[in-house]
Short mmCIF file of C-alpha atoms in Angstrom, two decimals:
data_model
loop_
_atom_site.label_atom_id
_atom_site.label_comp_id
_atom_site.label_asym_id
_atom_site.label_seq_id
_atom_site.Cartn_x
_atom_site.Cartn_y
_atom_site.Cartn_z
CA UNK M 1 124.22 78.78 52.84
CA UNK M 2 123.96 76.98 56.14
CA UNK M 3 125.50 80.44 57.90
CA UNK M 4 122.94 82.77 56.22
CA UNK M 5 119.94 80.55 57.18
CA UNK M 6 121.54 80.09 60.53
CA UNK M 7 122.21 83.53 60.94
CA UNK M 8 118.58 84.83 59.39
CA UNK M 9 117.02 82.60 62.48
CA UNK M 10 118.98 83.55 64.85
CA UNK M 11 117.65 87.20 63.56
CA UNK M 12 114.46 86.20 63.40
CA UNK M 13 114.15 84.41 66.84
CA UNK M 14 115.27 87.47 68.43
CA UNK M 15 113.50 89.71 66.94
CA UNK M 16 110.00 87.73 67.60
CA UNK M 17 111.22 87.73 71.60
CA UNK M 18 110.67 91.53 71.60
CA UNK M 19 107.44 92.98 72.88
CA UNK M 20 105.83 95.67 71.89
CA UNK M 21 103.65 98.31 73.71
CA UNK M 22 101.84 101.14 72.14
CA UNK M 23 101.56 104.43 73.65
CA UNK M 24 100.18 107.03 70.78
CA UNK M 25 96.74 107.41 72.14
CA UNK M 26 97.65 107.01 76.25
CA UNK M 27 100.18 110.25 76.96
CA UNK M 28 97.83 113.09 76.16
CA UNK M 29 98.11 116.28 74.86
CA UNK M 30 100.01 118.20 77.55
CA UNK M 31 103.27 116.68 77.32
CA UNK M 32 106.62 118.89 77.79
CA UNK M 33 108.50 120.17 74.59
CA UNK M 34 110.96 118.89 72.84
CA UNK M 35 114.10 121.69 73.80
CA UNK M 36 116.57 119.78 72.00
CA UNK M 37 115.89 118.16 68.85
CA UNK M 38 118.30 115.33 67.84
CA UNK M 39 118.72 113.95 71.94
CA UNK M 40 116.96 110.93 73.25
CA UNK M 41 115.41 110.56 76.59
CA UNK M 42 114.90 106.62 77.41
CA UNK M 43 112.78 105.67 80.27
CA UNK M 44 114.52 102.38 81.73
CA UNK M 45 112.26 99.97 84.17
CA UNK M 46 113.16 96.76 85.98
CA UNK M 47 109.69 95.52 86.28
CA UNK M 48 109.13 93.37 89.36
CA UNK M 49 107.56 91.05 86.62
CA UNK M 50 106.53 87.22 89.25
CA UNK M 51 107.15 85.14 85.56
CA UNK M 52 109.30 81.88 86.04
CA UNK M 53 110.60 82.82 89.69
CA UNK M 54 108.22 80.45 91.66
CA UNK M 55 106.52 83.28 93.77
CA UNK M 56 109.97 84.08 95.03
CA UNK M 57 109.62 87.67 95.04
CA UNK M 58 106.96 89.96 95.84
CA UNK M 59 104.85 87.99 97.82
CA UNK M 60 101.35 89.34 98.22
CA UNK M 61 101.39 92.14 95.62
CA UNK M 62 98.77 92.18 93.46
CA UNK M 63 100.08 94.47 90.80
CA UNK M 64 102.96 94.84 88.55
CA UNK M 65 105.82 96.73 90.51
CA UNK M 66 108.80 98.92 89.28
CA UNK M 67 112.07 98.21 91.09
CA UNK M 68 114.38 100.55 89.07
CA UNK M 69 113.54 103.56 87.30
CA UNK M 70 115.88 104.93 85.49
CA UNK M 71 116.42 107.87 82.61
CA UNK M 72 119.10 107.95 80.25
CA UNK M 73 119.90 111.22 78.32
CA UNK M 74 121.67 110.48 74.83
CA UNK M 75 122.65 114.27 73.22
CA UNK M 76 122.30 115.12 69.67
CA UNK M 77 126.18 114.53 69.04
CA UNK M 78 125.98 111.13 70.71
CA UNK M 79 129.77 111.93 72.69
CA UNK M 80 128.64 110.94 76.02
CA UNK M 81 125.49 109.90 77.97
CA UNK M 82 124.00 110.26 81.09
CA UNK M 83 121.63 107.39 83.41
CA UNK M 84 119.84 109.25 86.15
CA UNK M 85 118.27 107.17 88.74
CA UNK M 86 114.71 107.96 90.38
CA UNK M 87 114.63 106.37 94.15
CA UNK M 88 111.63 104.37 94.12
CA UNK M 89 110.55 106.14 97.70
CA UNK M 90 110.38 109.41 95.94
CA UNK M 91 107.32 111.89 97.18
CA UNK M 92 105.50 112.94 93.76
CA UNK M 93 102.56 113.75 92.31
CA UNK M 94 100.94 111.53 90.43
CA UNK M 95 98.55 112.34 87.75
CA UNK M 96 95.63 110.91 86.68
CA UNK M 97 96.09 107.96 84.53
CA UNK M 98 94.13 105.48 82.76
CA UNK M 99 93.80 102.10 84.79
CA UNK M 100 93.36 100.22 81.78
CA UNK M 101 90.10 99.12 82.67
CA UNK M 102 88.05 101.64 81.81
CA UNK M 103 88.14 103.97 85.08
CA UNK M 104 91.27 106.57 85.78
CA UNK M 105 92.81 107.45 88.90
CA UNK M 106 92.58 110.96 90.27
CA UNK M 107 95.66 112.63 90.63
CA UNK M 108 97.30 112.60 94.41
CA UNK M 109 100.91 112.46 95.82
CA UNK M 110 102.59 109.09 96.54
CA UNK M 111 105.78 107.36 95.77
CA UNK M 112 107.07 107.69 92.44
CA UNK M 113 106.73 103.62 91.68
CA UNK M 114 103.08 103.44 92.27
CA UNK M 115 102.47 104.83 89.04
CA UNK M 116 103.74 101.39 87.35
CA UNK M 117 101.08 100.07 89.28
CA UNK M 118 98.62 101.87 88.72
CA UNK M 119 99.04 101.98 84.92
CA UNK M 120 99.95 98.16 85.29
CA UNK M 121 96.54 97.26 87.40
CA UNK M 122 95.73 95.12 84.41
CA UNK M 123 98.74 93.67 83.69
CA UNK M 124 99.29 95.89 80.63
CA UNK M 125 102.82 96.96 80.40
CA UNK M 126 101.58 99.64 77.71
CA UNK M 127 99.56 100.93 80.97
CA UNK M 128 101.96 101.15 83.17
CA UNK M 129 105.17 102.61 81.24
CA UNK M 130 102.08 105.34 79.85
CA UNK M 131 101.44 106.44 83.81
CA UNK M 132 104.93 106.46 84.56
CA UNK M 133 106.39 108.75 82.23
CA UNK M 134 103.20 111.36 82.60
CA UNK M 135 104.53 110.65 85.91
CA UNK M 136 107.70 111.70 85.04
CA UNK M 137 106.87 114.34 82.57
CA UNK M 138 104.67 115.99 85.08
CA UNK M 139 107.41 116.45 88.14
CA UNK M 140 110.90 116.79 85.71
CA UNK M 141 110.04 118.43 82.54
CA UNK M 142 111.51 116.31 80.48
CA UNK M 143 110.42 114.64 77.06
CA UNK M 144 110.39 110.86 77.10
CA UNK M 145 111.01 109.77 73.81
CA UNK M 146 111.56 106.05 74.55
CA UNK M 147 110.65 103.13 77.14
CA UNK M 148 112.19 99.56 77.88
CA UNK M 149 111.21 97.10 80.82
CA UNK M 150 113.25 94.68 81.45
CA UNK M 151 112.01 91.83 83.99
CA UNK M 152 114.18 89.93 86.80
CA UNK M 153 114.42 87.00 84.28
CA UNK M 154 116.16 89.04 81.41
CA UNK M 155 118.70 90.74 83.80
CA UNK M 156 119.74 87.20 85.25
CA UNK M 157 120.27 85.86 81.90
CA UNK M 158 122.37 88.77 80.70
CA UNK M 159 124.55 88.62 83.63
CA UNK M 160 124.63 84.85 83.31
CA UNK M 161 125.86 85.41 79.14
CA UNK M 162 128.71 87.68 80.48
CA UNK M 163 129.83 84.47 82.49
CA UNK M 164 128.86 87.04 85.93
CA UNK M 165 129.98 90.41 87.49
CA UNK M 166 132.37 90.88 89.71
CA UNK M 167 131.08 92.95 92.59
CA UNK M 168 133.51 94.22 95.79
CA UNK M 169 131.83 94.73 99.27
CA UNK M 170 133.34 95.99 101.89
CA UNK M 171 131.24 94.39 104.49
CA UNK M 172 129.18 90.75 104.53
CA UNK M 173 125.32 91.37 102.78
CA UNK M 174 122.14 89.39 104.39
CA UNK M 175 118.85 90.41 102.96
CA UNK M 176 116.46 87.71 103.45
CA UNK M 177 114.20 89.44 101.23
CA UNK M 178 116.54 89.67 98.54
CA UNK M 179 117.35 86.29 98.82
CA UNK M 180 120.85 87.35 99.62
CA UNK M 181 123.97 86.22 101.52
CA UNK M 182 127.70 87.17 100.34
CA UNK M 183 130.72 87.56 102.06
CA UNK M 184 132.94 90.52 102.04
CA UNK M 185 135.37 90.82 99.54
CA UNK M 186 135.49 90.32 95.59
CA UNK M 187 133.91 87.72 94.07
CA UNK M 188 132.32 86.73 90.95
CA UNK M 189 128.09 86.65 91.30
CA UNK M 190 125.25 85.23 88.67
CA UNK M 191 122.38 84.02 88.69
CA UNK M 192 120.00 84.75 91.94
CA UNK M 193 122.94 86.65 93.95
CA UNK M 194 123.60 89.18 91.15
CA UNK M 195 119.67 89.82 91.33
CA UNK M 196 119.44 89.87 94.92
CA UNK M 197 122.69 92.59 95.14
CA UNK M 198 120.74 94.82 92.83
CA UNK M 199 117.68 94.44 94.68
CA UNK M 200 119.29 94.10 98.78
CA UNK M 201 118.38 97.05 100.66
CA UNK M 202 118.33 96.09 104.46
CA UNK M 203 121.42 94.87 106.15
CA UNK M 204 123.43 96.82 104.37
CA UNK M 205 124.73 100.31 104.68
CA UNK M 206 121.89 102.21 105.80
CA UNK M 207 119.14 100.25 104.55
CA UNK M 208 118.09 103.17 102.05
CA UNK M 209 116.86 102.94 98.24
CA UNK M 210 119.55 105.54 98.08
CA UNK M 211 122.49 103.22 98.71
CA UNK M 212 120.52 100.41 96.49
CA UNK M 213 121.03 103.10 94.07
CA UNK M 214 124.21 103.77 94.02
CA UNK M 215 124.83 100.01 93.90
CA UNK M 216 122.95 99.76 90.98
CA UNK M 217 125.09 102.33 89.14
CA UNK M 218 128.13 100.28 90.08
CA UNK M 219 127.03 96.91 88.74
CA UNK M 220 125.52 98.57 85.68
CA UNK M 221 128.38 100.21 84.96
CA UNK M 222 130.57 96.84 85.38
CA UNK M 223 127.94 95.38 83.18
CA UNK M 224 128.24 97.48 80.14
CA UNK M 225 132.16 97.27 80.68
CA UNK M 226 132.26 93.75 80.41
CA UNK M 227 129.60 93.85 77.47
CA UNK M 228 131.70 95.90 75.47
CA UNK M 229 134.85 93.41 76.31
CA UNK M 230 132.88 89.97 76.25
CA UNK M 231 130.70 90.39 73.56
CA UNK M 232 132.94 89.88 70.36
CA UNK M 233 131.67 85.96 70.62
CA UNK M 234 128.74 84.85 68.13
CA UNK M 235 127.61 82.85 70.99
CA UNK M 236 127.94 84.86 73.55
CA UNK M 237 126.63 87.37 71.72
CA UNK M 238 123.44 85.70 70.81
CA UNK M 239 123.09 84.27 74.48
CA UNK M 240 123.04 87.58 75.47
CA UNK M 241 120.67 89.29 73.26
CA UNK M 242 118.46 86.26 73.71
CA UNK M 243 117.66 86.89 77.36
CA UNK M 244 117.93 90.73 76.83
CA UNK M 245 114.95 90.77 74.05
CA UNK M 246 113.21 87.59 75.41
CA UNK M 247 112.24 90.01 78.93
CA UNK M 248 112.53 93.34 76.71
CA UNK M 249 109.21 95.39 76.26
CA UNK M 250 109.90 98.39 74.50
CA UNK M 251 107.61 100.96 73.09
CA UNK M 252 107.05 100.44 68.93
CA UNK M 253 109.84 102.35 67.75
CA UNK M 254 112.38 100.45 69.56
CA UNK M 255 111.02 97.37 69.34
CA UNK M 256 113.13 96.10 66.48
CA UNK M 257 116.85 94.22 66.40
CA UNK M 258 118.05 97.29 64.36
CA UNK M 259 116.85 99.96 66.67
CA UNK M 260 118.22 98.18 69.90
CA UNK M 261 121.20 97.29 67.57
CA UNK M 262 122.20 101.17 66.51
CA UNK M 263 121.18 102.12 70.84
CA UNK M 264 123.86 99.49 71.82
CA UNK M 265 126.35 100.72 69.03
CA UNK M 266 126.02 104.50 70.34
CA UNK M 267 126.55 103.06 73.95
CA UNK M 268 129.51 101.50 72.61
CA UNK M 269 131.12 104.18 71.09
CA UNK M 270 130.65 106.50 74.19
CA UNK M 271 134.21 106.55 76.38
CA UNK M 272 133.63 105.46 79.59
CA UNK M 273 134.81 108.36 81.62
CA UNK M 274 131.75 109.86 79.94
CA UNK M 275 129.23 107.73 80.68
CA UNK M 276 128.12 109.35 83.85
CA UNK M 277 125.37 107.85 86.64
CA UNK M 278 123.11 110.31 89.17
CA UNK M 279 120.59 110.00 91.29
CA UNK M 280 118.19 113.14 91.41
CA UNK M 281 119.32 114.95 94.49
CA UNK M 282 117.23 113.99 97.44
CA UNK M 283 116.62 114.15 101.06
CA UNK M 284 114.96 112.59 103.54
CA UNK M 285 110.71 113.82 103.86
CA UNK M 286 110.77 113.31 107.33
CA UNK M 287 112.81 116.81 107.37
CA UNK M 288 109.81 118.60 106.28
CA UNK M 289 106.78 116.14 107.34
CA UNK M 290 107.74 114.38 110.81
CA UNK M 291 105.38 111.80 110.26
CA UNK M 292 106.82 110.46 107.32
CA UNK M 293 109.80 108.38 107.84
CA UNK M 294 109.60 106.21 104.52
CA UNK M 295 110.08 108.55 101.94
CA UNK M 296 112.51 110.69 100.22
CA UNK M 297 111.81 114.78 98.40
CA UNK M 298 113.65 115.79 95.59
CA UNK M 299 116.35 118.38 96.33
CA UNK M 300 115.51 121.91 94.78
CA UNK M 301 116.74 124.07 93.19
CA UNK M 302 119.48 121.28 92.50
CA UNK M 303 117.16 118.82 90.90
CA UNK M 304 115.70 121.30 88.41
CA UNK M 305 119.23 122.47 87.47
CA UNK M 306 119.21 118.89 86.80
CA UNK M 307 116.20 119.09 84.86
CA UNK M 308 116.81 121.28 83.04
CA UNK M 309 120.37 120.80 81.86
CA UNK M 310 119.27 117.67 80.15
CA UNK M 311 116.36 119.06 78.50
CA UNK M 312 118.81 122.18 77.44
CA UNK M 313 121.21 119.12 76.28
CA UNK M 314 123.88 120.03 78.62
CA UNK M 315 126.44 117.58 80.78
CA UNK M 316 125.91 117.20 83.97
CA UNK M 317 129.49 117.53 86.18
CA UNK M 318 128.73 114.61 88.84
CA UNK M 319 131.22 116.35 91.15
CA UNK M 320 129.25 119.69 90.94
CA UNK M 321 126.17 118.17 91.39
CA UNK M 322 127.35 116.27 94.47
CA UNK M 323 128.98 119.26 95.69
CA UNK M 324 125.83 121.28 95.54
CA UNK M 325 123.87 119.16 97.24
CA UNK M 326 126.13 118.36 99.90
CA UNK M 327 124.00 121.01 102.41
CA UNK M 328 120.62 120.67 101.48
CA UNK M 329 118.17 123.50 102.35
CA UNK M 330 114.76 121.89 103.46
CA UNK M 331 111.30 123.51 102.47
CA UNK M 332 110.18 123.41 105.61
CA UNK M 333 112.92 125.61 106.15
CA UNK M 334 110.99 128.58 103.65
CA UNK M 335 109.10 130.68 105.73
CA UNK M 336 106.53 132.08 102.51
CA UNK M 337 103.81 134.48 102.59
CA UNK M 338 101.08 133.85 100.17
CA UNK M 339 99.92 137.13 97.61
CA UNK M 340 96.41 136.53 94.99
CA UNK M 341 97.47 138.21 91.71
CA UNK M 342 94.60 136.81 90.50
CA UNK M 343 91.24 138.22 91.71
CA UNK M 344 89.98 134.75 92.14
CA UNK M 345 88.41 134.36 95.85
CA UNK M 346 90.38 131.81 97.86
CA UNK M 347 93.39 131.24 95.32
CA UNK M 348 96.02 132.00 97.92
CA UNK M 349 94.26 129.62 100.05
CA UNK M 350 94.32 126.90 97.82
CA UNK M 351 98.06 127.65 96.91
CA UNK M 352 98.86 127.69 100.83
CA UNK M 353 97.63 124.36 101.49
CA UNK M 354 99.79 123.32 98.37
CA UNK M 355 102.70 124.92 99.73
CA UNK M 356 102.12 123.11 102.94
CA UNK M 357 102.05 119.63 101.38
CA UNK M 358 105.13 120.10 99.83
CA UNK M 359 106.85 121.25 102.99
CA UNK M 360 106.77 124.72 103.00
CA UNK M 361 105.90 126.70 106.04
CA UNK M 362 103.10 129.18 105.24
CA UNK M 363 102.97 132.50 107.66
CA UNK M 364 100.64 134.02 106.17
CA UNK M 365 98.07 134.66 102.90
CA UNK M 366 96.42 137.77 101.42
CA UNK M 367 95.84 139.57 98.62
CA UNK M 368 98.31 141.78 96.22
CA UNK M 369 97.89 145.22 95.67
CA UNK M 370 96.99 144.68 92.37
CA UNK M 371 96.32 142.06 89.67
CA UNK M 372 99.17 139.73 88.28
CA UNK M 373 99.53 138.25 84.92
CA UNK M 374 102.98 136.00 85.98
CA UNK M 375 103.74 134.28 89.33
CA UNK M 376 106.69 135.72 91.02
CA UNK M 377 108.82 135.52 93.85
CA UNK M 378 110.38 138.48 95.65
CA UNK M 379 112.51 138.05 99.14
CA UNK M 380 114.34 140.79 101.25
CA UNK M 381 118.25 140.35 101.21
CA UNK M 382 119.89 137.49 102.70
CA UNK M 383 117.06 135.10 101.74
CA UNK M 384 118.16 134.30 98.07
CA UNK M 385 118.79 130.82 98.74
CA UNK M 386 115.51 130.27 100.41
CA UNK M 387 113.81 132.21 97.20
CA UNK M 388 115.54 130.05 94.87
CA UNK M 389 114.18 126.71 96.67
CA UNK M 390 110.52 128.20 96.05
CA UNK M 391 111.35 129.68 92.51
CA UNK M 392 112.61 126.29 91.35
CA UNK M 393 109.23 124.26 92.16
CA UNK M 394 107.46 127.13 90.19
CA UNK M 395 107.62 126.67 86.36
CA UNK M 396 108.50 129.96 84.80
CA UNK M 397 109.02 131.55 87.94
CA UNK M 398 112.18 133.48 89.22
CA UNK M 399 113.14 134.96 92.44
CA UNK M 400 113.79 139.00 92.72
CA UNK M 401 114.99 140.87 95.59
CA UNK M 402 113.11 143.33 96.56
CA UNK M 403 114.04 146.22 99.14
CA UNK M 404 110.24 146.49 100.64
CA UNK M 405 109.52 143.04 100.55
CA UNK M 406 108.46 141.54 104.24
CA UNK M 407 111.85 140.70 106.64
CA UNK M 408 112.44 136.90 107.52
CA UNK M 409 109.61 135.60 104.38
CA UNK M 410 109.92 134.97 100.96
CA UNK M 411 106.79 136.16 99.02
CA UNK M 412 105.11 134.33 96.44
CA UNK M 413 102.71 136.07 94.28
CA UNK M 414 99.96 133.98 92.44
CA UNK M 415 99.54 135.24 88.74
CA UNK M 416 96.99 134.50 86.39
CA UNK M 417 98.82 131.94 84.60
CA UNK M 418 99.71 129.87 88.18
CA UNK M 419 99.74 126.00 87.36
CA UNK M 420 100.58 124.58 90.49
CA UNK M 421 104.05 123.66 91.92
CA UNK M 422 106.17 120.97 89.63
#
């Protein structure tokens, strides 16, 4: 009798640290289809939350902040899984979303982690995971079916239950803004150094969100390792869950110990050869906007190929994928000549200043020789790459050769049903 009652606390305590957020009313009515009923996509967010570090971190921000964004892809047969990371620095367009206090924000390109804040301006979480996955929804495609934030508290105390992580750099890390300083070598880190290694970005490597990234993936992926291993102790079981659900906010059909229960069980069953970790293929904006040396573009057509595997409920090779993007092709690079299928006045205009903003280079706009219902793209031989770069950005749009189409440019045609590039 004293088990069960100990046991139906223990329950109940953890289920009570769980938060909640409701999205029903908050994601509108334009959202992407479901391609592949049966698969999960899970938005994952460490939340630069400022509760119970002292002012530590963050100093001066005013809003909540997203320091990892993350997807993972479960598939219908549950056999494998896939965690694709967003870099923070990521050039997107944001659409409008509701600030939670009664005014919305009009849509506009900036890095991909202002929409937390934005959302967030309040302090609502509900706010902020809403903006980020119309965020997210808007630029990939995919369905989000699911969100969790998890604050810098939470991740501490789960890496604190496993008794640490060990973590292998090759060179010495000092990041006085991630409160970090480690030797080379292996060794065992908790506490504020395992935060600070998932959160160091300058002096070390090349000081890019890119390399945070990929150590990220590498401490994640020791961390569900030595879950699976370490977590056969009631105690350490229970410490565990305790600061997992006590910094959890999940949307309402995950927030629940039986939900998060049967998500950990699938993870568990998953061989880890087959639990696979990306980061969308990028490249550096500067490449396409001088200017801009903070920033990072998605790599097309590779990130749609991306895309759209996981909404198709296909896995992702991570050799390909690195393989494929080992020569990027910039936009700037796209020399494209601007067609209105539409007979609306000024469309191609609009479109070329688009274009422009993305990184394309425009030569020239006009009008087509007749009327268009779809938006195309044509290019003379020896330009397919270039074609595909464009035809990827265009939802529903593929790329045609065409034997009279204008040397050296890749020709975009605006049809009637033209809604803008993704």
């Amino acid at each position: 009798m004293a088990g069960a009652a100990g046991g139906w606390w223990a329950y109940r305590s953890l289920e009570n640290n769980i938060h909640s957020a409701n999205l029903d009313d908050r994601l509108g009515h334009t959202r992407p289809a479901n391609t592949s009923p049966g698969s999960m996509n899970i938005l994952v967010v460490g939340s630069d939350s400022r509760d119970g570090t002292d002012g530590e971190y963050g100093k001066g921000l005013e809003t909540m902040q997203s320091d990892t964004l993350m997807v993972v892809h479960l598939p219908r047969n549950r056999e494998w899984a896939t965690v694709v990371s967003f870099p923070r620095d990521s050039w997107v367009q944001i659409p409008a979303c509701d600030r939670g206090d009664g005014t919305e924000s009009a849509p506009h390109k900036f890095k991909i982690n202002e929409s937390f804040a934005i959302g967030g301006s309040t302090g609502d979480v509900a706010g902020a995971a809403a903006c980020t996955i119309k965020t997210l929804e808007h630029n990939t495609g995919l369905r989000i079916d699911h969100f969790m934030s998890v604050d810098f508290q939470g991740f501490k105390g789960m890496v604190n239950a496993l008794g640490g992580i060990e973590i292998c750099p090759e060179e010495p890390i000092r990041d006085d803004k991630a409160h970090l300083d480690l030797e080379a070598g292996c060794q065992t880190v908790k506490d504020e150094d395992a935060l600070g290694y998932v959160r160091a970005r300058y002096g070390i490597s090349d000081d890019s969100d890119t390399g945070r990234i990929g150590r990220q993936q590498e401490f994640m992926r020791a961390l569900v390792a030595k879950a699976k291993a370490k977590l056969t102790n009631p105690a350490a079981l229970y410490d565990f869950l305790d600061s997992a659900t006590a910094s959890l906010t999940t949307d309402r059909d995950l927030a629940g110990i039986k939900p998060l229960y049967d998500l950990a069980s699938t993870f568990q069953d998953i061989p880890r050869d087959r639990l696979t970790f990306l980061t969308v293929p990028n490249y550096p904006r500067e490449a396409d906007v001088p200017s801009d040396k903070a920033n990072v573009v998605w790599q097309y057509p590779q990130a749609r190929r991306l895309f759209t595997a996981l909404a198709d409920d296909e896995e992702v090779d991570k050799a390909d994928l690195e393989a494929e993007t080992a020569n990027p092709l910039y936009a700037s690079r796209v020399r494209v000549r601007v067609l209105n299928g539409t007979g609306t006045p000024g469309q191609a205009g609009e479109v070329a200043e688009e274009l422009r903003a993305a990184g394309f280079t425009v030569v020239s706009v006009g009008n087509a020789d007749q009327e268009a219902e779809a938006t195309s793209v044509t290019h003379p031989a020896g330009l397919e790459r270039q074609a595909r770069v464009l035809a990827s950005r265009l939802p529903g749009a593929g790329a045609e050769q065409d034997s009279d189409a204008a040397p050296g440019v890749v020709t975009l045609t605006i049809g009637a049903g033209y809604d803008g590039l993704r």
